[in-house]
Coordinates of C-alpha atoms in Angstrom, one line a residue:
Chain A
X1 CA -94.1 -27.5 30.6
X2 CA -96.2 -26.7 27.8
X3 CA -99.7 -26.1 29.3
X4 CA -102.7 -26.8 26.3
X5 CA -103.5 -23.5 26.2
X6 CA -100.7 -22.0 25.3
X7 CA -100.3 -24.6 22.4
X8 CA -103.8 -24.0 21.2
X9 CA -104.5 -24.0 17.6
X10 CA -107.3 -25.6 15.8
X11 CA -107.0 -28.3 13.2
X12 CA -109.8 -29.3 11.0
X13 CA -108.0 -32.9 10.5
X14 CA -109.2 -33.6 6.7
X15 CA -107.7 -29.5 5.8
X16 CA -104.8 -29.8 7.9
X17 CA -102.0 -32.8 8.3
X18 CA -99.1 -32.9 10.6
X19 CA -95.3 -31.7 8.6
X20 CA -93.8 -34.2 10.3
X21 CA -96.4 -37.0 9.0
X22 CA -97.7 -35.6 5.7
X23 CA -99.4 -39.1 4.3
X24 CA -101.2 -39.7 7.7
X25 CA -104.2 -37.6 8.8
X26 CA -104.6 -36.3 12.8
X27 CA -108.0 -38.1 13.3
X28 CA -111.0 -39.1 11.2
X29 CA -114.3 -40.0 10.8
X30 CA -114.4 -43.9 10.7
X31 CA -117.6 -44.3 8.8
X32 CA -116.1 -41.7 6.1
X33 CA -112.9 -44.0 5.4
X34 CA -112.5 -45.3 1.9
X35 CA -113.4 -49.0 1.8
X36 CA -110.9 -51.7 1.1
X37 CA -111.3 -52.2 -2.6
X38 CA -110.3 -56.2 -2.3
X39 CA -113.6 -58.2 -0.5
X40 CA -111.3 -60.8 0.6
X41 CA -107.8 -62.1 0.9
X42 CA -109.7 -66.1 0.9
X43 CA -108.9 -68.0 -2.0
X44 CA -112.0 -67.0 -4.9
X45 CA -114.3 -69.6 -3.4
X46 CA -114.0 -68.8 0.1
X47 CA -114.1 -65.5 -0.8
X48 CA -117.3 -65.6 -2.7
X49 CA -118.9 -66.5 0.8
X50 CA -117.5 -63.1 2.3
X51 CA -120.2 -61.4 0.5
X52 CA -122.4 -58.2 2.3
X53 CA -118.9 -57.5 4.3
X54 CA -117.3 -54.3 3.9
X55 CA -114.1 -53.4 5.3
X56 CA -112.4 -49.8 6.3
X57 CA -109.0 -50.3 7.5
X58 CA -108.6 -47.6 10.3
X59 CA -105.2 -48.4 11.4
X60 CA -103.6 -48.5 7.9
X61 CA -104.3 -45.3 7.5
X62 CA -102.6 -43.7 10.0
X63 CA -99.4 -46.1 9.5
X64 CA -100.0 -48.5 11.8
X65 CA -98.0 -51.6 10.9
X66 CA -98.1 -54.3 14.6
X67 CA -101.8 -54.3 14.6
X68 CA -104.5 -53.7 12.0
X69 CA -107.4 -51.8 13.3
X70 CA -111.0 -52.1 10.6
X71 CA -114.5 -50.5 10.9
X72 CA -116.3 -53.5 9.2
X73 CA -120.0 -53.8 8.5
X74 CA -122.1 -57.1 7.9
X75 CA -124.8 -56.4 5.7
X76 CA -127.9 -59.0 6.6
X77 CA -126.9 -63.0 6.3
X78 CA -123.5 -62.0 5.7
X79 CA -120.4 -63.6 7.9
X80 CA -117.4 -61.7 9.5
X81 CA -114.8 -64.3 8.2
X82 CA -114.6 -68.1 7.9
X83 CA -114.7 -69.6 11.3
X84 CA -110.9 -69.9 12.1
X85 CA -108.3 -69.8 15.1
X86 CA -105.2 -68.1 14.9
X87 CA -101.7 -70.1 16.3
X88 CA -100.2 -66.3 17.3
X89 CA -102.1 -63.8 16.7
X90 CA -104.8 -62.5 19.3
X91 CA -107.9 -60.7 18.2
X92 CA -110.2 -58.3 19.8
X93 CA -114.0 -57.3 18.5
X94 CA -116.9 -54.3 19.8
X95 CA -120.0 -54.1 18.3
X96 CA -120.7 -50.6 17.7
X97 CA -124.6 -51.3 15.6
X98 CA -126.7 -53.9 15.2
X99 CA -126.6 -57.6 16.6
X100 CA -123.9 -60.2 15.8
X101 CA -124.1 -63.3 16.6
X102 CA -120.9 -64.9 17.6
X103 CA -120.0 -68.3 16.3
X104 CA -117.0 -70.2 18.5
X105 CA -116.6 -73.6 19.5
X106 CA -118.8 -73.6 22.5
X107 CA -122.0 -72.7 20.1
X108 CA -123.9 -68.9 19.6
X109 CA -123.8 -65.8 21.7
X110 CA -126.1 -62.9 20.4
X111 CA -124.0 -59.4 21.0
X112 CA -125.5 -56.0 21.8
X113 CA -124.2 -52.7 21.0
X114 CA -121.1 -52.0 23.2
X115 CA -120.5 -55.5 23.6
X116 CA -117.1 -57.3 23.1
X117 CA -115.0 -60.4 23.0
X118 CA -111.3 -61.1 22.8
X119 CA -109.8 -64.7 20.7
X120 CA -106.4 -65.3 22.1
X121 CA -104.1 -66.6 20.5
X122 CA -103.2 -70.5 20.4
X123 CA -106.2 -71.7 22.2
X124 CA -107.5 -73.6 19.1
X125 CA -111.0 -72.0 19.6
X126 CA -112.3 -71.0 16.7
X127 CA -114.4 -67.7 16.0
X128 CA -116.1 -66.1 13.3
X129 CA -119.7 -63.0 13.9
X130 CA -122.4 -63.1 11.2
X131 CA -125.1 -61.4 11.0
X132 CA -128.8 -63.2 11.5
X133 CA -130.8 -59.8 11.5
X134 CA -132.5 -57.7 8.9
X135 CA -130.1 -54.7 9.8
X136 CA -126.6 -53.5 9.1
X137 CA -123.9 -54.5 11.7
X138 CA -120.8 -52.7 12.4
X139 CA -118.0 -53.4 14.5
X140 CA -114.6 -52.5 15.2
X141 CA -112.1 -55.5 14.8
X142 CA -108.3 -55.3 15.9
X143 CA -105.8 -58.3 15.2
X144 CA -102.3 -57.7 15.8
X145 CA -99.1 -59.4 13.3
X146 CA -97.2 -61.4 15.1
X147 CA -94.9 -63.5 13.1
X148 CA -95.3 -67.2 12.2
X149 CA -98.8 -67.1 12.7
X150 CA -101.0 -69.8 11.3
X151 CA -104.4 -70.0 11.1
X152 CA -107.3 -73.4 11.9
X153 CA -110.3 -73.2 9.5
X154 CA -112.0 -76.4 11.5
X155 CA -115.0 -75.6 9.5
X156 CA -113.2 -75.6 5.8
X157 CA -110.6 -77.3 3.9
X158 CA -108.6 -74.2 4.2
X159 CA -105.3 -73.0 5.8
X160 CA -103.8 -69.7 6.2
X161 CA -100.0 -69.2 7.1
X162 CA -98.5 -66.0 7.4
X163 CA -95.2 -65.6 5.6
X164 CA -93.1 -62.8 4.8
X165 CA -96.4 -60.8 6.0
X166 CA -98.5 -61.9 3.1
X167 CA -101.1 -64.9 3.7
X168 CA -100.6 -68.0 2.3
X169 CA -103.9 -69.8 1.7
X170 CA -103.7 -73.9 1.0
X171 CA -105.7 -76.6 1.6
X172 CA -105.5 -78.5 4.8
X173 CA -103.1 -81.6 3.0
X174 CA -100.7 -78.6 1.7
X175 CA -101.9 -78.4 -1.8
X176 CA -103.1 -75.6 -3.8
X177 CA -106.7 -74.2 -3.8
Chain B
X1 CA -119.0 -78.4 6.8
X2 CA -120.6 -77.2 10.5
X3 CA -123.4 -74.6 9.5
X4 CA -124.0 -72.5 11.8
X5 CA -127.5 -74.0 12.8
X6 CA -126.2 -77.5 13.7
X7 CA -123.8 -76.1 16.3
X8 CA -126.7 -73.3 17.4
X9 CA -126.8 -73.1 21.2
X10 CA -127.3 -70.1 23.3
X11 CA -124.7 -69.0 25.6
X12 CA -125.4 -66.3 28.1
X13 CA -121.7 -64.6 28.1
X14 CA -121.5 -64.3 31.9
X15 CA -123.1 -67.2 33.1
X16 CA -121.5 -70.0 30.5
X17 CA -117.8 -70.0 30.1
X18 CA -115.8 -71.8 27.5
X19 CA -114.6 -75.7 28.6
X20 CA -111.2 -74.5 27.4
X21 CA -110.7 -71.3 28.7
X22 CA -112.5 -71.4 31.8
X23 CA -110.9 -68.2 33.5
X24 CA -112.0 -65.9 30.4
X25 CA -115.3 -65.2 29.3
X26 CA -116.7 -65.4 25.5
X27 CA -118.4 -61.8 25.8
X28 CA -118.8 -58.9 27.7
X29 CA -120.9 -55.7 28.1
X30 CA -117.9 -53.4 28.0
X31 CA -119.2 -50.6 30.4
X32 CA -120.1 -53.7 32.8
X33 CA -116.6 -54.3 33.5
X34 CA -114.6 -53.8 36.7
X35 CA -112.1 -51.0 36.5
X36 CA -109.0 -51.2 36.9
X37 CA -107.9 -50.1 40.5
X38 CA -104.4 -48.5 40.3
X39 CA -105.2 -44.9 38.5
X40 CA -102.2 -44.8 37.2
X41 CA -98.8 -46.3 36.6
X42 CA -97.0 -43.1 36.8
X43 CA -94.6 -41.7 39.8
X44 CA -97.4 -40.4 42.3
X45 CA -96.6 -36.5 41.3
X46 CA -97.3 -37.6 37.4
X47 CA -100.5 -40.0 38.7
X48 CA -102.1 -37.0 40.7
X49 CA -102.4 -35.4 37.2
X50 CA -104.7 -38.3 35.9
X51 CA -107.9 -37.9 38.4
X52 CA -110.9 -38.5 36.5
X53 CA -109.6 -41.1 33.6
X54 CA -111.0 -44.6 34.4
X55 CA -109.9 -47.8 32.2
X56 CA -111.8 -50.8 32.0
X57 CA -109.0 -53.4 30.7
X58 CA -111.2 -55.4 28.1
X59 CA -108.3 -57.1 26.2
X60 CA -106.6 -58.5 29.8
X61 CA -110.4 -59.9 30.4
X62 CA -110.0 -62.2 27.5
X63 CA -106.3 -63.0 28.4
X64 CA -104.9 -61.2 25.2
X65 CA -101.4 -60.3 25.6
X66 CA -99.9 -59.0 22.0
X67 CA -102.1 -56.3 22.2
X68 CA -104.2 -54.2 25.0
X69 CA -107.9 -52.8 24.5
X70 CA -109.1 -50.4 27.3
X71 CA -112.2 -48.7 27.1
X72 CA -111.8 -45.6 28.8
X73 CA -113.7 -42.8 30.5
X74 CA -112.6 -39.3 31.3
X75 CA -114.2 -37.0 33.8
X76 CA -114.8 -33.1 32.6
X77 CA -111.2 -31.7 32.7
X78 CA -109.4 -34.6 32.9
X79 CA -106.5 -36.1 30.5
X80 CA -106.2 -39.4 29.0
X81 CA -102.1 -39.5 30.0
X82 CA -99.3 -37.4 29.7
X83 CA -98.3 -36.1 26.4
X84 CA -96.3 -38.8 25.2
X85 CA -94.8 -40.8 21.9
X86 CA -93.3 -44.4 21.9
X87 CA -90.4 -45.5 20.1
X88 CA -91.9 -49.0 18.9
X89 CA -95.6 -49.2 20.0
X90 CA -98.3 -48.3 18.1
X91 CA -101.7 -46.8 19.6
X92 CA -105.2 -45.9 17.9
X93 CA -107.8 -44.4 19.9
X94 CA -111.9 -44.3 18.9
X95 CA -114.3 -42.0 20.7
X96 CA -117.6 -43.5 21.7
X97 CA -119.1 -40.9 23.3
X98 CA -118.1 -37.0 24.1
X99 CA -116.1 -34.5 22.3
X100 CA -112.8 -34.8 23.4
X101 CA -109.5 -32.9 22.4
X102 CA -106.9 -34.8 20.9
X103 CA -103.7 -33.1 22.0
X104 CA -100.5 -33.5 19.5
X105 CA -97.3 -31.5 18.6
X106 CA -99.3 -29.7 15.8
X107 CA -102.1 -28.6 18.7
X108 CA -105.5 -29.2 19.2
X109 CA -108.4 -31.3 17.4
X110 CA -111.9 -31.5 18.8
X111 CA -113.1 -35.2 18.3
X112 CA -116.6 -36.2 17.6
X113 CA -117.9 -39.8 18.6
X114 CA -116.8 -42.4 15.7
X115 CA -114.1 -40.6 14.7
X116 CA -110.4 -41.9 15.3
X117 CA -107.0 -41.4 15.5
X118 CA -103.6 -43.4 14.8
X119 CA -99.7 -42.5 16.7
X120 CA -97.6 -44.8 14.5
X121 CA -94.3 -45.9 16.9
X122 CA -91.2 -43.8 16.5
X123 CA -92.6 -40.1 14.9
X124 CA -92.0 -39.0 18.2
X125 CA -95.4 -36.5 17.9
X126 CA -96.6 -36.6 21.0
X127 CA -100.1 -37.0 21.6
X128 CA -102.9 -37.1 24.5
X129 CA -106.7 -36.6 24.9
X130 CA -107.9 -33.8 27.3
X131 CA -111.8 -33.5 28.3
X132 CA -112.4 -29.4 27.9
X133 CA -116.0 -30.2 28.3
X134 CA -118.7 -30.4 31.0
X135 CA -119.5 -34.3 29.6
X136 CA -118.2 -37.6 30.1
X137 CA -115.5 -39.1 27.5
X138 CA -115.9 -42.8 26.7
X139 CA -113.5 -43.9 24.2
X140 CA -111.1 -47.1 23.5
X141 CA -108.0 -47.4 23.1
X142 CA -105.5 -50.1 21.5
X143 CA -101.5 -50.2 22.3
X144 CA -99.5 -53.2 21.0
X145 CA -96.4 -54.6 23.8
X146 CA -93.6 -54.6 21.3
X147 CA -90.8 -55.4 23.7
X148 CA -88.0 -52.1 23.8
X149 CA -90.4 -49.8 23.6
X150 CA -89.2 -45.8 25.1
X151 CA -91.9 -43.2 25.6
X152 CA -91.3 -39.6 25.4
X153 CA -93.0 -37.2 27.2
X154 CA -92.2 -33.9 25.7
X155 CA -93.9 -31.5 28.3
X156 CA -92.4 -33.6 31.3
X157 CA -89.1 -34.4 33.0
X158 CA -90.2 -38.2 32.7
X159 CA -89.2 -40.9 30.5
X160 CA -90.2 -44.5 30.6
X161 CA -88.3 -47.8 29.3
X162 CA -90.3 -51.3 28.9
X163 CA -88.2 -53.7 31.2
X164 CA -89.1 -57.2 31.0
X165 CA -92.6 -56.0 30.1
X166 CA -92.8 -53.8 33.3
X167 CA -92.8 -49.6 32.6
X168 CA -89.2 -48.1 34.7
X169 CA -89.7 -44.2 35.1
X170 CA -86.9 -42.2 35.6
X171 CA -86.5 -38.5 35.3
X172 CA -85.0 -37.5 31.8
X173 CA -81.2 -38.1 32.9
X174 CA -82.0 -41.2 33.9
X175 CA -82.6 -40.4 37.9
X176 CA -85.3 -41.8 39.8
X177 CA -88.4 -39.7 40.3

């Protein structure tokens, strides 16, 4: 058995990346990840409402392909994401700064640091955080990509269905928006 | 359109449960949650290795099923598991507190709370954290269930195959152990 000593060698992990795995790094430092360039996927006036949120996407970076992993900050009065309920999908949020405040069917929870909450898939309720405070939240959020998934805007005339594993955004009769 | 102040009611997250999902609550303090009580899933020789990791499963608590979210503490000189790498699940770990060592085939990488680290499925790098400190660990950590799924342990005579979404460990040539 190898013990860890007699492996030892120290990685800086930004210097240093595995042969085997050249494009991904070892580990990082979440804050320091590049932002997604794109604000939103949402159709332009949806997406114009995602405003003050920033996304870092952790688990693309490292290849990750059955779940998405993002560092994502809500500046003040900004929203996590349309309200919305995924058919397949489950989801999974922890507040790491600041105070959320988390919007589902049964009304508004205020979140703490180190707080969490897990949507599961197919239960039709639907979720979205934003940000009532004068300070910066961040939070981890973690969705995995199940196939076939559709997604419930209940608050918007908006759909979302998930096909060939790009989003498809309609309104809620099937046409175009 | 449902603003968020015509819906606004205050839930307290242990005391109020969702009408439709009455077993699973909206939100938790993390750290408040009950640990899990089996140690460890390994063969009781590989298990007696793992004193002093504790997991709190967070994603079970809200029924999630594609994916699972522990948040996880390790004692001084503990280990997070055995080195291992899965065929078809990915994992991501992020350290909330303490300076672990992240443990992979190209050595050793001292962690610093908010950084984090990806094992995309079938590289077959094995990775796992050790604590070489005198401080507690806190970090969580997110594995999909993709059904087949094999896990190498590279410094062990295990191996373990995902049967009907229960772990089977054998030795290496298949015996039992």
């Amino acid at each position: 058995m190898l013990s860890a000593d007699s492996s030892r060698r120290l990685i800086h992990p930004f210097k240093e990346k595995p042969m085997s795995e050249k494009s991904h790094p070892s580990a990082v430092v979440a804050a320091d990840v590049v932002p997604r360039t794109k604000p939103s996927l949402y159709p332009a006036v949806f997406a114009a409402r995602m405003q003050g949120r920033e996304k870092r996407q952790l688990g693309e970076l490292f290849g990750l392909t059955n779940f998405g992993v993002n560092l994502t900050r809500m500046a003040p009065n900004s929203s996590s994401a349309l309200r919305h309920a995924h058919s397949r999908q489950d989801e999974f949020i922890y507040v790491l700064e600041g105070t959320p405040t988390l919007h589902t069917d049964e009304g508004m929870t205020r979140l703490l640091p180190g707080m969490c909450a897990g949507f599961r898939a197919g239960t039709g309720n639907a979720h979205r955080l934003i940000n009532e405070t004068d300070a910066e939240v961040v939070y981890l959020e973690i969705g995995d990509r199940t196939s076939g998934d559709e997604v419930n805007y209940p608050d918007d005339d908006l759909k979302a269905t998930l096909v060939d594993a790009r989003w498809v955004f309609t309104r809620k009769d099937g046409s175009s928006c």
